Amino acid sequence: MSLLENATAEIQNMISQCHGMPMKAYPIVNGKCAKCKQNTSWYCPGCKRWLCVERRALQGNNNRKFDLYSHNVRGKERTFLKMCFHKAHESQWQSIRAAEEAAGCIVTP
């Protein structure tokens, strides 16, 4: 059972509707990532969660798989690492894109 299932409807709505704006805490303050439980200094003020945006290469930190995706940037195919922040907001981003396409907006990456 996830913590979100026990949250109030207002909190569930806030998290599900957030489309993200990552902010890095300074001076560096680490919170636990809401998805992977690793220390991170990245915070999303929209859904009020600590979420990883970068992955540090540490010895012994090889148990986490890379989740890669490709995206066309200025005519070139680029590969990116999908982190917890991206995974947490992906469904909302897809909903926004689908709504824009349905409204006839031209969406370019």
Short mmCIF file of N, CA and C in Angstrom, two decimals:
data_model
loop_
_atom_site.label_atom_id
_atom_site.label_comp_id
_atom_site.label_asym_id
_atom_site.label_seq_id
_atom_site.Cartn_x
_atom_site.Cartn_y
_atom_site.Cartn_z
N MET A 1 0.85 -1.18 0.00
CA MET A 1 0.00 0.00 0.00
C MET A 1 0.89 1.24 0.00
N SER A 2 0.65 2.18 -0.89
CA SER A 2 1.46 3.38 -0.97
C SER A 2 0.93 4.46 -0.04
N LEU A 3 1.78 5.42 0.27
CA LEU A 3 1.37 6.53 1.12
C LEU A 3 0.28 7.36 0.46
N LEU A 4 0.30 7.42 -0.88
CA LEU A 4 -0.70 8.20 -1.60
C LEU A 4 -2.11 7.66 -1.38
N GLU A 5 -2.23 6.35 -1.24
CA GLU A 5 -3.56 5.75 -1.02
C GLU A 5 -4.16 6.19 0.31
N ASN A 6 -3.31 6.52 1.29
CA ASN A 6 -3.79 6.95 2.60
C ASN A 6 -3.98 8.46 2.69
N ALA A 7 -3.57 9.19 1.66
CA ALA A 7 -3.64 10.65 1.68
C ALA A 7 -5.07 11.14 1.43
N THR A 8 -5.32 12.37 1.84
CA THR A 8 -6.63 12.97 1.61
C THR A 8 -6.81 13.19 0.11
N ALA A 9 -8.05 13.41 -0.31
CA ALA A 9 -8.35 13.65 -1.73
C ALA A 9 -7.62 14.89 -2.23
N GLU A 10 -7.48 15.91 -1.38
CA GLU A 10 -6.80 17.14 -1.77
C GLU A 10 -5.32 16.86 -2.07
N ILE A 11 -4.67 16.06 -1.25
CA ILE A 11 -3.25 15.72 -1.45
C ILE A 11 -3.10 14.83 -2.69
N GLN A 12 -3.98 13.86 -2.86
CA GLN A 12 -3.93 12.99 -4.04
C GLN A 12 -4.07 13.82 -5.32
N ASN A 13 -4.98 14.78 -5.32
CA ASN A 13 -5.19 15.64 -6.47
C ASN A 13 -3.96 16.52 -6.73
N MET A 14 -3.38 17.08 -5.67
CA MET A 14 -2.20 17.93 -5.82
C MET A 14 -1.06 17.15 -6.48
N ILE A 15 -0.85 15.92 -6.06
CA ILE A 15 0.24 15.11 -6.61
C ILE A 15 -0.06 14.68 -8.03
N SER A 16 -1.29 14.25 -8.30
CA SER A 16 -1.61 13.76 -9.64
C SER A 16 -1.68 14.87 -10.68
N GLN A 17 -1.96 16.12 -10.26
CA GLN A 17 -2.08 17.23 -11.19
C GLN A 17 -0.78 18.02 -11.37
N CYS A 18 0.24 17.73 -10.58
CA CYS A 18 1.50 18.47 -10.65
C CYS A 18 2.24 18.14 -11.93
N HIS A 19 2.69 19.18 -12.64
CA HIS A 19 3.47 18.94 -13.85
C HIS A 19 4.93 19.31 -13.64
N GLY A 20 5.31 19.62 -12.43
CA GLY A 20 6.70 19.69 -12.02
C GLY A 20 7.48 20.94 -12.36
N MET A 21 8.29 21.35 -11.43
CA MET A 21 9.26 22.42 -11.59
C MET A 21 10.34 22.13 -10.55
N PRO A 22 11.38 21.40 -10.93
CA PRO A 22 12.37 20.99 -9.92
C PRO A 22 13.18 22.16 -9.39
N MET A 23 13.46 22.12 -8.11
CA MET A 23 14.28 23.13 -7.46
C MET A 23 15.31 22.42 -6.61
N LYS A 24 16.54 22.93 -6.61
CA LYS A 24 17.59 22.32 -5.81
C LYS A 24 17.76 23.14 -4.54
N ALA A 25 17.73 22.47 -3.40
CA ALA A 25 17.87 23.14 -2.11
C ALA A 25 19.28 23.68 -1.94
N TYR A 26 19.38 24.91 -1.45
CA TYR A 26 20.67 25.51 -1.17
C TYR A 26 20.55 26.39 0.06
N PRO A 27 21.41 26.29 1.04
CA PRO A 27 22.50 25.33 1.09
C PRO A 27 21.97 23.90 1.02
N ILE A 28 22.82 23.01 0.58
CA ILE A 28 22.41 21.64 0.32
C ILE A 28 21.74 21.03 1.55
N VAL A 29 20.51 20.61 1.34
CA VAL A 29 19.72 19.90 2.33
C VAL A 29 19.22 18.64 1.63
N ASN A 30 19.43 17.51 2.22
CA ASN A 30 18.99 16.27 1.59
C ASN A 30 17.70 15.77 2.20
N GLY A 31 16.77 15.40 1.33
CA GLY A 31 15.56 14.71 1.73
C GLY A 31 15.61 13.33 1.11
N LYS A 32 14.69 12.47 1.45
CA LYS A 32 14.61 11.14 0.86
C LYS A 32 13.68 11.20 -0.34
N CYS A 33 14.16 10.68 -1.48
CA CYS A 33 13.35 10.65 -2.69
C CYS A 33 12.07 9.86 -2.43
N ALA A 34 10.94 10.41 -2.85
CA ALA A 34 9.64 9.77 -2.63
C ALA A 34 9.51 8.46 -3.40
N LYS A 35 10.31 8.26 -4.45
CA LYS A 35 10.21 7.04 -5.24
C LYS A 35 11.26 6.01 -4.87
N CYS A 36 12.54 6.40 -4.84
CA CYS A 36 13.61 5.41 -4.65
C CYS A 36 14.23 5.43 -3.26
N LYS A 37 13.86 6.39 -2.44
CA LYS A 37 14.32 6.53 -1.05
C LYS A 37 15.79 6.89 -0.90
N GLN A 38 16.45 7.29 -1.99
CA GLN A 38 17.84 7.75 -1.92
C GLN A 38 17.86 9.21 -1.49
N ASN A 39 18.99 9.66 -0.93
CA ASN A 39 19.12 11.07 -0.57
C ASN A 39 19.17 11.93 -1.82
N THR A 40 18.46 13.05 -1.81
CA THR A 40 18.46 13.98 -2.93
C THR A 40 18.27 15.40 -2.40
N SER A 41 18.83 16.36 -3.11
CA SER A 41 18.63 17.76 -2.73
C SER A 41 17.64 18.44 -3.68
N TRP A 42 16.96 17.65 -4.54
CA TRP A 42 15.98 18.18 -5.50
C TRP A 42 14.57 18.04 -4.94
N TYR A 43 13.79 19.10 -5.08
CA TYR A 43 12.45 19.18 -4.51
C TYR A 43 11.48 19.72 -5.55
N CYS A 44 10.27 19.19 -5.58
CA CYS A 44 9.22 19.72 -6.46
C CYS A 44 8.22 20.47 -5.57
N PRO A 45 8.15 21.80 -5.71
CA PRO A 45 7.23 22.56 -4.87
C PRO A 45 5.76 22.37 -5.25
N GLY A 46 5.50 21.88 -6.46
CA GLY A 46 4.11 21.65 -6.88
C GLY A 46 3.46 20.50 -6.13
N CYS A 47 4.14 19.36 -6.09
CA CYS A 47 3.57 18.19 -5.40
C CYS A 47 4.23 17.98 -4.04
N LYS A 48 5.16 18.87 -3.69
CA LYS A 48 5.80 18.88 -2.38
C LYS A 48 6.48 17.55 -2.04
N ARG A 49 7.26 17.07 -3.02
CA ARG A 49 7.99 15.82 -2.81
C ARG A 49 9.46 16.02 -3.16
N TRP A 50 10.34 15.31 -2.43
CA TRP A 50 11.73 15.21 -2.80
C TRP A 50 11.81 14.14 -3.88
N LEU A 51 12.45 14.45 -5.02
CA LEU A 51 12.56 13.51 -6.14
C LEU A 51 13.94 13.64 -6.79
N CYS A 52 14.57 12.52 -7.09
CA CYS A 52 15.89 12.52 -7.74
C CYS A 52 15.79 13.14 -9.13
N VAL A 53 16.77 13.99 -9.45
CA VAL A 53 16.88 14.56 -10.79
C VAL A 53 18.23 14.18 -11.39
N GLU A 54 19.16 13.80 -10.53
CA GLU A 54 20.48 13.39 -11.00
C GLU A 54 20.89 12.12 -10.27
N ARG A 55 21.80 11.41 -10.88
CA ARG A 55 22.27 10.17 -10.27
C ARG A 55 23.77 10.25 -10.12
N ARG A 56 24.22 10.10 -8.91
CA ARG A 56 25.65 10.12 -8.65
C ARG A 56 26.22 8.72 -8.87
N ALA A 57 27.37 8.67 -9.50
CA ALA A 57 28.05 7.39 -9.72
C ALA A 57 28.91 7.09 -8.50
N LEU A 58 28.45 6.17 -7.70
CA LEU A 58 29.18 5.79 -6.50
C LEU A 58 29.53 4.31 -6.57
N GLN A 59 30.65 3.96 -5.99
CA GLN A 59 30.98 2.55 -5.94
C GLN A 59 29.92 1.84 -5.09
N GLY A 60 29.52 0.68 -5.54
CA GLY A 60 28.50 -0.07 -4.83
C GLY A 60 27.09 0.38 -5.11
N ASN A 61 26.90 1.39 -5.97
CA ASN A 61 25.57 1.90 -6.29
C ASN A 61 25.12 1.35 -7.64
N ASN A 62 25.46 0.11 -7.93
CA ASN A 62 25.16 -0.48 -9.23
C ASN A 62 23.86 -1.27 -9.23
N ASN A 63 23.13 -1.28 -8.13
CA ASN A 63 21.89 -2.05 -8.09
C ASN A 63 20.72 -1.33 -8.75
N ARG A 64 20.87 -0.04 -9.05
CA ARG A 64 19.79 0.70 -9.70
C ARG A 64 20.02 0.68 -11.21
N LYS A 65 19.01 0.20 -11.94
CA LYS A 65 19.13 0.13 -13.39
C LYS A 65 18.95 1.52 -14.00
N PHE A 66 19.57 1.71 -15.15
CA PHE A 66 19.39 2.94 -15.91
C PHE A 66 18.10 2.82 -16.71
N ASP A 67 17.28 3.85 -16.66
CA ASP A 67 16.06 3.92 -17.47
C ASP A 67 16.31 5.00 -18.51
N LEU A 68 16.65 4.59 -19.72
CA LEU A 68 17.01 5.52 -20.78
C LEU A 68 15.85 5.72 -21.74
N TYR A 69 15.80 6.90 -22.35
CA TYR A 69 14.83 7.17 -23.40
C TYR A 69 15.48 8.09 -24.42
N SER A 70 14.96 8.07 -25.64
CA SER A 70 15.50 8.90 -26.72
C SER A 70 14.54 10.01 -27.06
N HIS A 71 15.11 11.12 -27.51
CA HIS A 71 14.31 12.30 -27.83
C HIS A 71 15.02 13.04 -28.96
N ASN A 72 14.27 13.57 -29.89
CA ASN A 72 14.84 14.31 -31.00
C ASN A 72 15.09 15.76 -30.57
N VAL A 73 16.35 16.17 -30.59
CA VAL A 73 16.73 17.54 -30.21
C VAL A 73 17.42 18.19 -31.39
N ARG A 74 16.75 19.19 -31.96
CA ARG A 74 17.29 19.92 -33.11
C ARG A 74 17.74 18.98 -34.23
N GLY A 75 16.91 18.00 -34.51
CA GLY A 75 17.16 17.09 -35.62
C GLY A 75 18.10 15.94 -35.31
N LYS A 76 18.59 15.85 -34.08
CA LYS A 76 19.48 14.75 -33.71
C LYS A 76 18.85 13.93 -32.60
N GLU A 77 18.95 12.64 -32.73
CA GLU A 77 18.43 11.73 -31.71
C GLU A 77 19.38 11.73 -30.52
N ARG A 78 18.88 12.09 -29.34
CA ARG A 78 19.68 12.14 -28.12
C ARG A 78 19.12 11.14 -27.11
N THR A 79 19.98 10.59 -26.28
CA THR A 79 19.56 9.65 -25.25
C THR A 79 19.69 10.32 -23.89
N PHE A 80 18.67 10.16 -23.07
CA PHE A 80 18.63 10.79 -21.75
C PHE A 80 18.33 9.74 -20.69
N LEU A 81 18.70 10.06 -19.47
CA LEU A 81 18.43 9.22 -18.31
C LEU A 81 17.14 9.71 -17.65
N LYS A 82 16.17 8.83 -17.52
CA LYS A 82 14.90 9.17 -16.89
C LYS A 82 15.03 8.92 -15.38
N MET A 83 14.92 9.98 -14.62
CA MET A 83 15.08 9.89 -13.17
C MET A 83 13.70 9.90 -12.48
N CYS A 84 13.72 9.78 -11.18
CA CYS A 84 12.48 9.71 -10.41
C CYS A 84 11.58 10.92 -10.65
N PHE A 85 12.16 12.12 -10.78
CA PHE A 85 11.36 13.32 -11.05
C PHE A 85 10.57 13.15 -12.34
N HIS A 86 11.23 12.66 -13.38
CA HIS A 86 10.58 12.48 -14.68
C HIS A 86 9.48 11.42 -14.59
N LYS A 87 9.77 10.32 -13.92
CA LYS A 87 8.78 9.24 -13.78
C LYS A 87 7.56 9.71 -13.00
N ALA A 88 7.76 10.55 -11.97
CA ALA A 88 6.66 11.02 -11.14
C ALA A 88 5.72 11.97 -11.89
N HIS A 89 6.23 12.68 -12.90
CA HIS A 89 5.44 13.67 -13.60
C HIS A 89 5.08 13.27 -15.03
N GLU A 90 5.55 12.13 -15.47
CA GLU A 90 5.39 11.71 -16.86
C GLU A 90 3.93 11.63 -17.30
N SER A 91 3.06 11.06 -16.48
CA SER A 91 1.66 10.91 -16.89
C SER A 91 0.98 12.27 -17.04
N GLN A 92 1.32 13.23 -16.18
CA GLN A 92 0.73 14.57 -16.31
C GLN A 92 1.25 15.26 -17.57
N TRP A 93 2.54 15.10 -17.88
CA TRP A 93 3.09 15.70 -19.10
C TRP A 93 2.41 15.11 -20.33
N GLN A 94 2.16 13.79 -20.32
CA GLN A 94 1.48 13.15 -21.45
C GLN A 94 0.06 13.67 -21.59
N SER A 95 -0.62 13.89 -20.47
CA SER A 95 -1.99 14.43 -20.50
C SER A 95 -2.01 15.83 -21.08
N ILE A 96 -1.06 16.65 -20.70
CA ILE A 96 -0.98 18.02 -21.23
C ILE A 96 -0.72 17.98 -22.72
N ARG A 97 0.19 17.13 -23.15
CA ARG A 97 0.51 17.03 -24.58
C ARG A 97 -0.70 16.55 -25.37
N ALA A 98 -1.42 15.54 -24.85
CA ALA A 98 -2.59 15.03 -25.54
C ALA A 98 -3.68 16.11 -25.65
N ALA A 99 -3.86 16.90 -24.59
CA ALA A 99 -4.85 17.97 -24.62
C ALA A 99 -4.48 19.04 -25.63
N GLU A 100 -3.19 19.37 -25.72
CA GLU A 100 -2.74 20.37 -26.69
C GLU A 100 -2.92 19.86 -28.12
N GLU A 101 -2.61 18.59 -28.35
CA GLU A 101 -2.78 18.03 -29.68
C GLU A 101 -4.26 17.97 -30.07
N ALA A 102 -5.13 17.63 -29.10
CA ALA A 102 -6.56 17.57 -29.36
C ALA A 102 -7.12 18.96 -29.67
N ALA A 103 -6.52 19.99 -29.08
CA ALA A 103 -6.97 21.36 -29.32
C ALA A 103 -6.38 21.93 -30.62
N GLY A 104 -5.56 21.13 -31.29
CA GLY A 104 -4.99 21.58 -32.56
C GLY A 104 -3.69 22.34 -32.42
N CYS A 105 -3.11 22.32 -31.24
CA CYS A 105 -1.83 23.00 -31.03
C CYS A 105 -0.71 22.14 -31.64
N ILE A 106 0.27 22.80 -32.20
CA ILE A 106 1.42 22.08 -32.73
C ILE A 106 2.42 21.95 -31.60
N VAL A 107 2.71 20.72 -31.25
CA VAL A 107 3.64 20.45 -30.15
C VAL A 107 4.94 19.95 -30.77
N THR A 108 6.01 20.69 -30.52
CA THR A 108 7.31 20.27 -31.04
C THR A 108 8.25 20.01 -29.88
N PRO A 109 9.01 18.95 -29.97
CA PRO A 109 9.94 18.66 -28.88
C PRO A 109 11.11 19.61 -28.89
#
